JSON list of C-alpha atoms in Angstrom, two decimals:
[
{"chain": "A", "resi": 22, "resn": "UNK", "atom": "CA", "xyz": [-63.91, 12.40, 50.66]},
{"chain": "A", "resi": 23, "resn": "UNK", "atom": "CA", "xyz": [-65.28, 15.65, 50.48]},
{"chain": "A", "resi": 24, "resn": "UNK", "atom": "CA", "xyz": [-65.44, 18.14, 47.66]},
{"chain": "A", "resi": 25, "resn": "UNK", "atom": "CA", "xyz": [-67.16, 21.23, 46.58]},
{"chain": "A", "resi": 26, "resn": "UNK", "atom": "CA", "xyz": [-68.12, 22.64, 42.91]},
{"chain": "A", "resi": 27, "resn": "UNK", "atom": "CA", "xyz": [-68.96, 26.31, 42.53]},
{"chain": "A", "resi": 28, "resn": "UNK", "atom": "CA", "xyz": [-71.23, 26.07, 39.31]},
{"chain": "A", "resi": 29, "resn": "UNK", "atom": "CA", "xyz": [-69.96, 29.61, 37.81]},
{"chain": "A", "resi": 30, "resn": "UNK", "atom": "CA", "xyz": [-67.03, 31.00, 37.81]},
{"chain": "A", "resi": 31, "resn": "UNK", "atom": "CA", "xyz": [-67.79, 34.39, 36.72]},
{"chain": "A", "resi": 32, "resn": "UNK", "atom": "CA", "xyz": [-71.38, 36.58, 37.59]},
{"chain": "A", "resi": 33, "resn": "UNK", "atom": "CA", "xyz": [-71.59, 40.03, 36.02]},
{"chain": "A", "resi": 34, "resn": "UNK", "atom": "CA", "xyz": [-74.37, 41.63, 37.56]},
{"chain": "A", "resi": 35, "resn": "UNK", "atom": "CA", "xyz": [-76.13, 45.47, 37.63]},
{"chain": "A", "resi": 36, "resn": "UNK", "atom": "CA", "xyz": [-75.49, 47.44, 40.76]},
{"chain": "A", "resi": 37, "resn": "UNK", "atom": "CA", "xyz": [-78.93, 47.03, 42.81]},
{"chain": "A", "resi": 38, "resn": "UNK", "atom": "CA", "xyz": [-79.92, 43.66, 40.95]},
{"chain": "A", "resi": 39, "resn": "UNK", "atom": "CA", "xyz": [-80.23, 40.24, 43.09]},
{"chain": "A", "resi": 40, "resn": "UNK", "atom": "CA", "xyz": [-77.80, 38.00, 43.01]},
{"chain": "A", "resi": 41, "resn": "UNK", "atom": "CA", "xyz": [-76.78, 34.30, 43.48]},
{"chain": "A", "resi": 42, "resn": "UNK", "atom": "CA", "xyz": [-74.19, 32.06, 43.58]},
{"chain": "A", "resi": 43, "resn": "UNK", "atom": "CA", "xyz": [-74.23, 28.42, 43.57]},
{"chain": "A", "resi": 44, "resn": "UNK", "atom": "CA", "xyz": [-72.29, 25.64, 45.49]},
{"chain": "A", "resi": 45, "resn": "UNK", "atom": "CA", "xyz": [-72.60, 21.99, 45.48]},
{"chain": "A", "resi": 46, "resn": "UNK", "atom": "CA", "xyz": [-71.10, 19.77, 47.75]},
{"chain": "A", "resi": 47, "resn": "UNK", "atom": "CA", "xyz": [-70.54, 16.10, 48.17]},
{"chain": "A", "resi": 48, "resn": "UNK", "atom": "CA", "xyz": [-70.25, 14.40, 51.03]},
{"chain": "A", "resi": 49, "resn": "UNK", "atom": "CA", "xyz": [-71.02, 11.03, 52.67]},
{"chain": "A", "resi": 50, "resn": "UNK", "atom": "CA", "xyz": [-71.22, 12.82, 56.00]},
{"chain": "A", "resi": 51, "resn": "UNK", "atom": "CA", "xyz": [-72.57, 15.65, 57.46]},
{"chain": "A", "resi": 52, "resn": "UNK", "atom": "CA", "xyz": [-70.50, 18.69, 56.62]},
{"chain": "A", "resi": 53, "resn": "UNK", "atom": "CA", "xyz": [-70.29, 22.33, 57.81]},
{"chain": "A", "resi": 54, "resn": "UNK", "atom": "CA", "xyz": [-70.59, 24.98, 55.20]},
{"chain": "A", "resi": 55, "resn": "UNK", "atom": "CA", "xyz": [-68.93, 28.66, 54.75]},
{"chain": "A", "resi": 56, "resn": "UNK", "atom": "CA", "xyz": [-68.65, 31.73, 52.33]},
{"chain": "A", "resi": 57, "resn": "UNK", "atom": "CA", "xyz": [-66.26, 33.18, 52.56]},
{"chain": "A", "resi": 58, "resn": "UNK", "atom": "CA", "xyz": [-65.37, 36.51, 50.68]},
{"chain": "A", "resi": 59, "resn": "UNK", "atom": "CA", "xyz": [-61.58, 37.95, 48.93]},
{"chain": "A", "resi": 60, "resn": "UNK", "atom": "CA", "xyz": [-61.19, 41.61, 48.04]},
{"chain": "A", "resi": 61, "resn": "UNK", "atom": "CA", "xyz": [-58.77, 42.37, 45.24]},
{"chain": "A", "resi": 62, "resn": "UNK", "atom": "CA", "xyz": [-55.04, 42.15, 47.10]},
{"chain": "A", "resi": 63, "resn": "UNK", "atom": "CA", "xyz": [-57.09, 40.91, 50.53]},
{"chain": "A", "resi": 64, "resn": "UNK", "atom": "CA", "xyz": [-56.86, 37.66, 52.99]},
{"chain": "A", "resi": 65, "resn": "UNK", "atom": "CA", "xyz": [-60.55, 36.18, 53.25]},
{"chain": "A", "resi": 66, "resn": "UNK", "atom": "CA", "xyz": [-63.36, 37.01, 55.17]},
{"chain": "A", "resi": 67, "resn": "UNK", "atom": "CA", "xyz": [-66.11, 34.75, 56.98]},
{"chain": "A", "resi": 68, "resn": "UNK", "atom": "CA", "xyz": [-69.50, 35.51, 55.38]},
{"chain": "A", "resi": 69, "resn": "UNK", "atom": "CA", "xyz": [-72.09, 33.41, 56.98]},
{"chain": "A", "resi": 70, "resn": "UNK", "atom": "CA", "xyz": [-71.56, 29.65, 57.78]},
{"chain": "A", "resi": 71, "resn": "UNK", "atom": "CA", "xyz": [-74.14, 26.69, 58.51]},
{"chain": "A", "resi": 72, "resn": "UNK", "atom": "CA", "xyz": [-73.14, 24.34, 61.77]},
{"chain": "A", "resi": 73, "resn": "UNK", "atom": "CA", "xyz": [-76.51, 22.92, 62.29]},
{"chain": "A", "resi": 74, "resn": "UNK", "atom": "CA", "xyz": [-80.68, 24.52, 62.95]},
{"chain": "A", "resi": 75, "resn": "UNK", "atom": "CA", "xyz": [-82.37, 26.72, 60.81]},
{"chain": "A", "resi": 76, "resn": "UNK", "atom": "CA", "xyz": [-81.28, 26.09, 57.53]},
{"chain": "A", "resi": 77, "resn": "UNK", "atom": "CA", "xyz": [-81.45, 29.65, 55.69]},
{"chain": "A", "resi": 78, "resn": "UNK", "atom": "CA", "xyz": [-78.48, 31.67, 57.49]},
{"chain": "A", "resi": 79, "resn": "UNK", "atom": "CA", "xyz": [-77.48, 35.38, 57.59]},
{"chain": "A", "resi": 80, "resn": "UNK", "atom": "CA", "xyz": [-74.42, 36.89, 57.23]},
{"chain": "A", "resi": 81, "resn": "UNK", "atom": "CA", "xyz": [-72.34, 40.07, 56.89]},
{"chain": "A", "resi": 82, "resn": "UNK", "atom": "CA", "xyz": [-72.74, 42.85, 54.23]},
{"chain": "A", "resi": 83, "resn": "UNK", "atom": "CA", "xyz": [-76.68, 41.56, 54.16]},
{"chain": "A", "resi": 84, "resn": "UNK", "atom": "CA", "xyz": [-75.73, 37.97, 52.13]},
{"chain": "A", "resi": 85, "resn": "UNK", "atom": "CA", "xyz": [-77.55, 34.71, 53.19]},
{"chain": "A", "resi": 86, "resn": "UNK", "atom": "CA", "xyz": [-77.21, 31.26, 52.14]},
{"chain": "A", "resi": 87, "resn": "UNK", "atom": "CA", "xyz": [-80.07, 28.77, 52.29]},
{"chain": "A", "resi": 88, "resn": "UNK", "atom": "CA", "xyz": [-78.24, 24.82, 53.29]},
{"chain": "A", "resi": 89, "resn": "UNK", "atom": "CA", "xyz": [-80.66, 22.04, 51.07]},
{"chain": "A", "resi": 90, "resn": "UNK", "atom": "CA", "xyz": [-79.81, 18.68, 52.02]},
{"chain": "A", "resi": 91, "resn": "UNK", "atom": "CA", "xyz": [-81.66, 16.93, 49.62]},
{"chain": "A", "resi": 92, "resn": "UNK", "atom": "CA", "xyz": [-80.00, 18.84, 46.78]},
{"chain": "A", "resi": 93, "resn": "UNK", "atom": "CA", "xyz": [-76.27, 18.95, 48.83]},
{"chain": "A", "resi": 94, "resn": "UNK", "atom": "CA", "xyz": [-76.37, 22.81, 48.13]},
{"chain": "A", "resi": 95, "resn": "UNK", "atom": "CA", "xyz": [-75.46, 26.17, 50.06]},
{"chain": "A", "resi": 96, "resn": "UNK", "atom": "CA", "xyz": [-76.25, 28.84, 47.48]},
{"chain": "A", "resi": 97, "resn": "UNK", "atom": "CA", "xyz": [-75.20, 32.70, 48.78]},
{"chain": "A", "resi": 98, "resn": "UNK", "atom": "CA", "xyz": [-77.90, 35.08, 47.80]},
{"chain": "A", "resi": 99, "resn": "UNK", "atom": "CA", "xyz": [-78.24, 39.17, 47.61]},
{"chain": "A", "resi": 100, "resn": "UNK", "atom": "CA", "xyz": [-81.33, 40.74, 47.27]},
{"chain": "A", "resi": 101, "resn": "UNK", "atom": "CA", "xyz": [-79.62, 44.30, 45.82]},
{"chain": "A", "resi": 102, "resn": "UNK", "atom": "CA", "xyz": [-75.91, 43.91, 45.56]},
{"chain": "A", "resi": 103, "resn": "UNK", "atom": "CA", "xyz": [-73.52, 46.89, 45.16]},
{"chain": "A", "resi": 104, "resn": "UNK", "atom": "CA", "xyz": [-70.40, 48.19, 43.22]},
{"chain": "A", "resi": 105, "resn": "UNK", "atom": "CA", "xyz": [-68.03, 47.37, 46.22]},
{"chain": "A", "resi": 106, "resn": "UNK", "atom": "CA", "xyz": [-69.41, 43.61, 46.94]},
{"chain": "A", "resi": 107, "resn": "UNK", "atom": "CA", "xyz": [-67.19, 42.93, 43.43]},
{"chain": "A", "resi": 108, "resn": "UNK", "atom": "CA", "xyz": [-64.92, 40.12, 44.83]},
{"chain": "A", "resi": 109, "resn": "UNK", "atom": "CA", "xyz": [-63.84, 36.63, 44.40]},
{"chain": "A", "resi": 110, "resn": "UNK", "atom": "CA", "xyz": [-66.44, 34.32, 46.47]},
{"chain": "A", "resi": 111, "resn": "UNK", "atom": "CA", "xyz": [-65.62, 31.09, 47.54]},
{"chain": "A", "resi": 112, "resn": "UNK", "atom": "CA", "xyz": [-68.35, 28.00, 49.20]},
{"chain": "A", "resi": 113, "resn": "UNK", "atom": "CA", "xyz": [-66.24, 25.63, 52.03]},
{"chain": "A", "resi": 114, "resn": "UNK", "atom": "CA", "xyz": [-67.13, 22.33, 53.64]},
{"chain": "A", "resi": 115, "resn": "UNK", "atom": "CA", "xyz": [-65.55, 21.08, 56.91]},
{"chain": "A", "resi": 116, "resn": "UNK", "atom": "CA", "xyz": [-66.01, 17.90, 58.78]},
{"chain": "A", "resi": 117, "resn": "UNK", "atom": "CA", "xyz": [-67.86, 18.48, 62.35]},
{"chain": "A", "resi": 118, "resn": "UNK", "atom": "CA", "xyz": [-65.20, 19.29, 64.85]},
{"chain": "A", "resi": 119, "resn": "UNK", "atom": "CA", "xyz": [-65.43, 15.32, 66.55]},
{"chain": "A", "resi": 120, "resn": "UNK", "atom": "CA", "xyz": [-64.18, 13.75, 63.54]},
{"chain": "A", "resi": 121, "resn": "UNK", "atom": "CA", "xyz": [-61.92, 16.31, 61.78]},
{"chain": "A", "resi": 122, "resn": "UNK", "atom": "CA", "xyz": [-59.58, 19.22, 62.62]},
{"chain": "A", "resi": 123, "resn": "UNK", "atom": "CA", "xyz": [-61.59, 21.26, 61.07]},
{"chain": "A", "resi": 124, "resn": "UNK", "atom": "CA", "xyz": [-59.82, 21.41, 57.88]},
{"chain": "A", "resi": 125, "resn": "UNK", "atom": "CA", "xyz": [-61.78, 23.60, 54.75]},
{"chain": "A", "resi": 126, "resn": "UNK", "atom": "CA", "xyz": [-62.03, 22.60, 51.35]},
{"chain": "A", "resi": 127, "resn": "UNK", "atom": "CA", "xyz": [-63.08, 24.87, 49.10]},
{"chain": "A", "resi": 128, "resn": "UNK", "atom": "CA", "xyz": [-64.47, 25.10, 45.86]},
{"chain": "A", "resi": 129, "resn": "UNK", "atom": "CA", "xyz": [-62.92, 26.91, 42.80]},
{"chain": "A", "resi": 130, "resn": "UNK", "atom": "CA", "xyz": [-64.70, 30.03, 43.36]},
{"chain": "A", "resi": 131, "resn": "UNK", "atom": "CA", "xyz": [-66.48, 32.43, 41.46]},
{"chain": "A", "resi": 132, "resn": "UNK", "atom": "CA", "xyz": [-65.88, 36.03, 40.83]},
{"chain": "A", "resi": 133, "resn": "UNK", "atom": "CA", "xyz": [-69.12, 38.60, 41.25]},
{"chain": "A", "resi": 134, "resn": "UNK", "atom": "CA", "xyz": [-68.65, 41.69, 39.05]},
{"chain": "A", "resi": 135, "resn": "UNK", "atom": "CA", "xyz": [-71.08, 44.28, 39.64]},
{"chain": "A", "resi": 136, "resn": "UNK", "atom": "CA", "xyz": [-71.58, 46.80, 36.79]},
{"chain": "A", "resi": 137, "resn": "UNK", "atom": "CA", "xyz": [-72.91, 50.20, 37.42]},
{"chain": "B", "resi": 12, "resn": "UNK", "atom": "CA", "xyz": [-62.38, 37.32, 66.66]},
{"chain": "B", "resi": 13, "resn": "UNK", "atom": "CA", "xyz": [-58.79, 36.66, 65.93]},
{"chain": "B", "resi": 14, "resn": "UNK", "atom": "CA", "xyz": [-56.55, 39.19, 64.22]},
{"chain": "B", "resi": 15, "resn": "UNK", "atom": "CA", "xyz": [-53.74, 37.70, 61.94]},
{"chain": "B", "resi": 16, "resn": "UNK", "atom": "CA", "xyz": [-51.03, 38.99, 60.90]},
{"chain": "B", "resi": 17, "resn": "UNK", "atom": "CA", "xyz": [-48.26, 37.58, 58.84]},
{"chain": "B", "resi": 18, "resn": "UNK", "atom": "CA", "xyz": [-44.67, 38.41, 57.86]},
{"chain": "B", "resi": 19, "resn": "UNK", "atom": "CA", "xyz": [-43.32, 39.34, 54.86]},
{"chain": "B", "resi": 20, "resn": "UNK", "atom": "CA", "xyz": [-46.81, 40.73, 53.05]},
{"chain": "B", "resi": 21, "resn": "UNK", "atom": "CA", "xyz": [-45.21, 39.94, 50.04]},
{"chain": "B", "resi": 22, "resn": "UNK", "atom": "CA", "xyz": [-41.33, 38.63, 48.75]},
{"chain": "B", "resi": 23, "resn": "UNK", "atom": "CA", "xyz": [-39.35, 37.97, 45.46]},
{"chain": "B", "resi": 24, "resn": "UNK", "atom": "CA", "xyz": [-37.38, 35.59, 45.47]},
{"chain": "B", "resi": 25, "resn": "UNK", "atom": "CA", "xyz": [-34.60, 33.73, 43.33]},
{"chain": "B", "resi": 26, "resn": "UNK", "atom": "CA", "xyz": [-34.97, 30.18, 42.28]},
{"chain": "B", "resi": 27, "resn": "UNK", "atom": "CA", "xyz": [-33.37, 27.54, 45.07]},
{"chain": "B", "resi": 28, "resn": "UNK", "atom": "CA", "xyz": [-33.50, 29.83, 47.65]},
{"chain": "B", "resi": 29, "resn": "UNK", "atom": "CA", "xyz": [-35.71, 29.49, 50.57]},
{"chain": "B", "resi": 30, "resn": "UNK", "atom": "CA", "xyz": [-38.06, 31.88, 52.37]},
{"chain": "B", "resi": 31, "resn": "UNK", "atom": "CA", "xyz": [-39.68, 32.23, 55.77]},
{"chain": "B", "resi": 32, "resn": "UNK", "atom": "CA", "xyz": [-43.13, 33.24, 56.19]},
{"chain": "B", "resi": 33, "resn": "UNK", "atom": "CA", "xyz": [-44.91, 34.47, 60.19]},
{"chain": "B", "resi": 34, "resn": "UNK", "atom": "CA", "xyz": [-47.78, 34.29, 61.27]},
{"chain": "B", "resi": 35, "resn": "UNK", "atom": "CA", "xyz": [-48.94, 35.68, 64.82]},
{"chain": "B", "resi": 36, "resn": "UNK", "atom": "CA", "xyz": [-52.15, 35.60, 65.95]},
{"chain": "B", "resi": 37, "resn": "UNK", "atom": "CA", "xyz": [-53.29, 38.18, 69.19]},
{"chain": "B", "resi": 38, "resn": "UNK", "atom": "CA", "xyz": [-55.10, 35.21, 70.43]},
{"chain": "B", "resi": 39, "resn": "UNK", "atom": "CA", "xyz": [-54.69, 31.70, 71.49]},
{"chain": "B", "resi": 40, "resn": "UNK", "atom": "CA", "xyz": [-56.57, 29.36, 68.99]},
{"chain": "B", "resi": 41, "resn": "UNK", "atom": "CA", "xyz": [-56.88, 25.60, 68.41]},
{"chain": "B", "resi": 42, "resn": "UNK", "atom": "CA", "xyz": [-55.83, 24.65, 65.32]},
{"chain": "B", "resi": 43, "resn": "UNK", "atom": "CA", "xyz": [-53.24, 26.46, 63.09]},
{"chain": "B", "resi": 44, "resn": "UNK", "atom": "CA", "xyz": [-53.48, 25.72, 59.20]},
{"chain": "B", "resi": 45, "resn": "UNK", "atom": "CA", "xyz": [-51.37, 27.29, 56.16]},
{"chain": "B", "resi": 46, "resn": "UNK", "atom": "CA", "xyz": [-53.03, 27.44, 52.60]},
{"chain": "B", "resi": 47, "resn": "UNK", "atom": "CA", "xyz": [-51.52, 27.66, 49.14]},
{"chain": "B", "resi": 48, "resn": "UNK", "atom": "CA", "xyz": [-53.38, 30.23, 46.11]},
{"chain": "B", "resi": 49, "resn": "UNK", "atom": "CA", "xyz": [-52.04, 29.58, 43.04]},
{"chain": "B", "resi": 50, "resn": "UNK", "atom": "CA", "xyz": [-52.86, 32.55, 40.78]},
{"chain": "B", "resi": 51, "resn": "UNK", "atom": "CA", "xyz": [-55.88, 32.92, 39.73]},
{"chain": "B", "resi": 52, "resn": "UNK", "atom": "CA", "xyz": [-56.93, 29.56, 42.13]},
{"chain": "B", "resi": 53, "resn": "UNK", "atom": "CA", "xyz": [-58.52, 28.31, 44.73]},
{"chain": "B", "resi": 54, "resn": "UNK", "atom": "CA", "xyz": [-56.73, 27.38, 48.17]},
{"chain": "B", "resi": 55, "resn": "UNK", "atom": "CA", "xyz": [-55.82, 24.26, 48.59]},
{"chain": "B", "resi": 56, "resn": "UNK", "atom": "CA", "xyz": [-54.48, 23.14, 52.19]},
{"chain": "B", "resi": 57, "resn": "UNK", "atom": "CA", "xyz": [-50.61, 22.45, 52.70]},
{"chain": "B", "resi": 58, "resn": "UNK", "atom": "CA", "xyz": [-50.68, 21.50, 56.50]},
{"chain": "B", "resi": 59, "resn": "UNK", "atom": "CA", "xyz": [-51.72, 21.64, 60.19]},
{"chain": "B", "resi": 60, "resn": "UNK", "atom": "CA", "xyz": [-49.79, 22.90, 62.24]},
{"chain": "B", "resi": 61, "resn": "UNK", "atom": "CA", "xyz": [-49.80, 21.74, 65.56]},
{"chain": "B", "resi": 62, "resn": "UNK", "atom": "CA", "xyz": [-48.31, 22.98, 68.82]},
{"chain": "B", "resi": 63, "resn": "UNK", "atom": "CA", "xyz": [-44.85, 21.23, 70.05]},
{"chain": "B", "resi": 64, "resn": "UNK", "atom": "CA", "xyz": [-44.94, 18.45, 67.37]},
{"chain": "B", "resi": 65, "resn": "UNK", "atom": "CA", "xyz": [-45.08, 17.74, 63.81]},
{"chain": "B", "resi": 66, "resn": "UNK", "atom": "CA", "xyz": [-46.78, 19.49, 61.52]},
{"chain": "B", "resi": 67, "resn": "UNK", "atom": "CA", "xyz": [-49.97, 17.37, 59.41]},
{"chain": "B", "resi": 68, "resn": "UNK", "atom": "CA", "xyz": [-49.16, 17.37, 55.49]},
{"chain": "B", "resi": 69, "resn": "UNK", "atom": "CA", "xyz": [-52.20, 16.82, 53.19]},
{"chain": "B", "resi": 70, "resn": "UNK", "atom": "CA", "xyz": [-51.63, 14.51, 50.07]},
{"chain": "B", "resi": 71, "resn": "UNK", "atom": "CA", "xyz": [-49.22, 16.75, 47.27]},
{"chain": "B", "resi": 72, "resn": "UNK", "atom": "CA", "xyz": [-47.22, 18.28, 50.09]},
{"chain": "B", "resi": 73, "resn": "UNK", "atom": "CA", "xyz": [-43.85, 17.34, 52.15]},
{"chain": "B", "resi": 74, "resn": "UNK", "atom": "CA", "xyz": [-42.10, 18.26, 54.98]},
{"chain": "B", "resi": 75, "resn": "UNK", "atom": "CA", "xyz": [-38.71, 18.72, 53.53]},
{"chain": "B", "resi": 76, "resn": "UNK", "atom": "CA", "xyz": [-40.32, 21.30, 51.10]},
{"chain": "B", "resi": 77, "resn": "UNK", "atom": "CA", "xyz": [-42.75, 23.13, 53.46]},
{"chain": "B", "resi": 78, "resn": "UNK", "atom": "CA", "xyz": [-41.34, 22.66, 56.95]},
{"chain": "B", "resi": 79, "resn": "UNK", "atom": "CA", "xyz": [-43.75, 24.38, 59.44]},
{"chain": "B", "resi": 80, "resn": "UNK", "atom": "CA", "xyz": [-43.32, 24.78, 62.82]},
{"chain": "B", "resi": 81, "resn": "UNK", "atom": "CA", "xyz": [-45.58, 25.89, 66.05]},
{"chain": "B", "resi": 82, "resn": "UNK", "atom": "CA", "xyz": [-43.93, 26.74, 69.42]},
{"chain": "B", "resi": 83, "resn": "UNK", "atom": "CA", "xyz": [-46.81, 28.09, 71.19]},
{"chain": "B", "resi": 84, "resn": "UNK", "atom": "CA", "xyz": [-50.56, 28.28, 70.81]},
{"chain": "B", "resi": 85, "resn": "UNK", "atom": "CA", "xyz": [-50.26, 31.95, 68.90]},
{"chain": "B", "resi": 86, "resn": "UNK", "atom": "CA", "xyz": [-47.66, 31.92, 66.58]},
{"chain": "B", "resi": 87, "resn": "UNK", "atom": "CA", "xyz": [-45.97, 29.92, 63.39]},
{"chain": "B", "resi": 88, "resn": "UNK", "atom": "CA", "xyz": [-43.80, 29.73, 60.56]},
{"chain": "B", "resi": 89, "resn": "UNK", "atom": "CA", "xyz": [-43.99, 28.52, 56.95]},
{"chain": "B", "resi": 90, "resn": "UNK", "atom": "CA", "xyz": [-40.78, 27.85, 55.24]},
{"chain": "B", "resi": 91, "resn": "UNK", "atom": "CA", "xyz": [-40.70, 27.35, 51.25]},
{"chain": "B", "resi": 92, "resn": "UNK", "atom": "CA", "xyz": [-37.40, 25.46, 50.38]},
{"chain": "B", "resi": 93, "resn": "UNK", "atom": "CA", "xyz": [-35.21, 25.42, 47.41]},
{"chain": "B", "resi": 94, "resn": "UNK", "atom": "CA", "xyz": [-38.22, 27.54, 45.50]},
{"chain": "B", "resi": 95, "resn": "UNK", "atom": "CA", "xyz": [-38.75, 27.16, 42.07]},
{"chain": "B", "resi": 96, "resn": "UNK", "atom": "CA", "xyz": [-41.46, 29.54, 39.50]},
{"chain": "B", "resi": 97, "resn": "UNK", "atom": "CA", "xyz": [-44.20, 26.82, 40.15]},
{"chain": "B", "resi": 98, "resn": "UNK", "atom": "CA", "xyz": [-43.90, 28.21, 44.19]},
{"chain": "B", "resi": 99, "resn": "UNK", "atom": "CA", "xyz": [-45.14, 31.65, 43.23]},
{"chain": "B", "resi": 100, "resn": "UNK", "atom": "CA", "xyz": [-48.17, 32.12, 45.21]},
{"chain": "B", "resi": 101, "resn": "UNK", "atom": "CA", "xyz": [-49.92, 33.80, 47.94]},
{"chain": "B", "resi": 102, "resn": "UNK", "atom": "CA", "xyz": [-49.83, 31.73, 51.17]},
{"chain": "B", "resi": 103, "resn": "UNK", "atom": "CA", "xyz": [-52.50, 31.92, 53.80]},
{"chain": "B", "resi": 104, "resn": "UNK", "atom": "CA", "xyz": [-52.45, 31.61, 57.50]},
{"chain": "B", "resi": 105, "resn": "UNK", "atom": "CA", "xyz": [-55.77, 30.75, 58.80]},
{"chain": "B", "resi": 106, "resn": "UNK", "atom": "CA", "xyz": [-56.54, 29.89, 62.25]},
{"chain": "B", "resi": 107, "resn": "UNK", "atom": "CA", "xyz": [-59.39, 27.87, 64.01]},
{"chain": "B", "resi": 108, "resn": "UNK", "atom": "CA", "xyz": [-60.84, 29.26, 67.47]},
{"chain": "B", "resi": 109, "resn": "UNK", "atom": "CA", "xyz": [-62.72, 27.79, 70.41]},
{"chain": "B", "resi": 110, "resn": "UNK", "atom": "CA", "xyz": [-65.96, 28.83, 68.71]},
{"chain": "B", "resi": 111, "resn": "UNK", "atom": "CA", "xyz": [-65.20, 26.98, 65.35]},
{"chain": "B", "resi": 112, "resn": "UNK", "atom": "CA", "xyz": [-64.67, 30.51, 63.79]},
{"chain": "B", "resi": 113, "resn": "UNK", "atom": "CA", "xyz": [-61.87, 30.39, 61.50]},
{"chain": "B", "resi": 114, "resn": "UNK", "atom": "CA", "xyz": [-60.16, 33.21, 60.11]},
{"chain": "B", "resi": 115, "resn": "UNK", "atom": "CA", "xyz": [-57.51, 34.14, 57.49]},
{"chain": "B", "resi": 116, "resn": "UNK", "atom": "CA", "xyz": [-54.88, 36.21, 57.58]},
{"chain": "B", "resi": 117, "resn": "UNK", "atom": "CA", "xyz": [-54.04, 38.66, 55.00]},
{"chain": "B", "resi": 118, "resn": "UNK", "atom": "CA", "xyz": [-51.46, 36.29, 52.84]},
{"chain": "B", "resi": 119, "resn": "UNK", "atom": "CA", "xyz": [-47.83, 36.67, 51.73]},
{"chain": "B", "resi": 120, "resn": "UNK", "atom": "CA", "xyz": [-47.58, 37.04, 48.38]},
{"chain": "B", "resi": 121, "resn": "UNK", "atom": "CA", "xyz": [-44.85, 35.48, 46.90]},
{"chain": "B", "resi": 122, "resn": "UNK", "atom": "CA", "xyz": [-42.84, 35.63, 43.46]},
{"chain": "B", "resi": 123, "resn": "UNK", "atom": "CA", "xyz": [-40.19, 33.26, 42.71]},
{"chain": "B", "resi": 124, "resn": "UNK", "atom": "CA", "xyz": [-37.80, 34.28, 39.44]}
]
C-alpha cells in the first residue's frame, strides 16, 4: 500500500523569503506524484506533478518540486513566496495508469502562512 | 482542462435525512472519483464512480450510506444517507482526463445538525 507523510503541518514564512515543503512517500512501486494547492473556501488546484523524465518539475504560480528516489521524496519549493500563496498544500501519490485507476492519496497537508 | 461544477455549494442538514450532491463536468473524462474533507483534514477517497455500473467503495465506506451513481461519461451524483454530525464535511468531485490530469471541483460543503 501506498501512503504519504507531509513532515509539517504548519510553515509561517516572510513575504519574499524561500520556501519548502516536505513530502515523503512510501511505496513498493513506482508512484506518480502531485501538489496540489486549496485556497481558503476553494476546491484544489494541480500545482506541478511528476509522471516520469527529468526529475526537478515546474509548476504554476512559479513552485517546483524536485522527485528523489533514493530518499522517496517530492519536496515543493519557492524561491520568493508571496502574501496570496497562503493556502493549505497537500503532496499525492497515484499508481501508474496500467495498474490503478488512478486513485490519489494524499498526505495530511500542511498550511503555508506568509507574513508580511 | 476540465471545468467542474457541483450542486448544492454548500447544505445544512438535519440528522437522518439524506442529501444529494451533482457534479457535471463540460467534458467527457475517464474516471469519476468523490472525496471526503473532514474539517480541518485531509481527503480521503469514498469511491469510483464508474459509468453504467457500480460504483468502487474504498475500505471505511458503503454503498447503502454513499450510493453514487454515473449515467454518462460527464455527470454524477453523491448521495449521503440517514446523515448524522460525524457527516459534516466538504465533499469533492474530482475527475481524471485522457491526459492523466485530474481536477477538483469546488466541493459542497456540508453541515449536518
Amino acid at each position: 500500500a501506498q501512503s504519504v507523510t507531509q513532515l509539517d503541518s504548519q510553515v509561517p514564512v516572510f513575504e519574499e523569503a524561500p520556501v519548502e515543503l516536505r513530502c515523503n512517500y512510501s511505496s513498493s512501486v513506482s508512484v506518480y506524484l502531485f501538489w496540489y494547492v486549496q485556497y481558503p473556501n476553494q476546491g484544489l488546484q494541480l500545482l506541478l506533478k511528476y509522471l516520469s523524465g527529468s526529475t526537478l518539475v515546474k509548476g504554476i504560480n512559479g513552485f517546483e518540486a524536485e522527485f528523489n528516489k533514493s530518499q522517496t521524496s517530492f519536496h515543493l519549493r519557492k524561491p520568493s513566496v508571496h502574501i496570496s500563496d497562503t493556502a493549505e498544500y497537500f503532496c499525492a501519490v497515484s499508481l501508474p495508469i496500467s495498474s490503478n485507476t488512478g486513485k490519489l492519496i494524499f498526505g495530511q497537508g500542511t498550511t503555508l502562512q506568509v507574513k508580511p | 482542462s476540465a471545468v467542474i461544477s457541483q450542486k448544492p455549494s454548500r447544505d445544512i442538514c438535519q440528522r437522518g435525512t439524506s442529501l444529494t450532491i451533482q457534479c457535471q463536468v463540460d467534458s467527457q473524462v475517464t474516471m469519476m472519483f468523490w472525496y471526503r474533507q473532514q474539517p480541518g483534514q485531509s481527503l480521503t477517497l469514498i469511491a469510483t464512480a464508474n459509468q453504467g455500473s457500480e460504483a468502487t467503495y474504498e475500505s471505511g465506506f458503503v454503498i447503502d450510506k454513499f450510493p453514487i451513481s454515473r449515467p454518462n461519461l460527464t455527470f454524477s451524483t453523491l448521495t449521503v444517507s440517514n446523515m448524522s454530525p460525524e457527516d459534516s464535511s466538504i465533499y469533492l468531485c474530482s475527475v481524471r482526463d485522457f491526459s492523466y490530469e485530474q481536477y477538483f471541483g469546488p466541493g459542497t460543503r456540508l453541515t449536518v445538525t
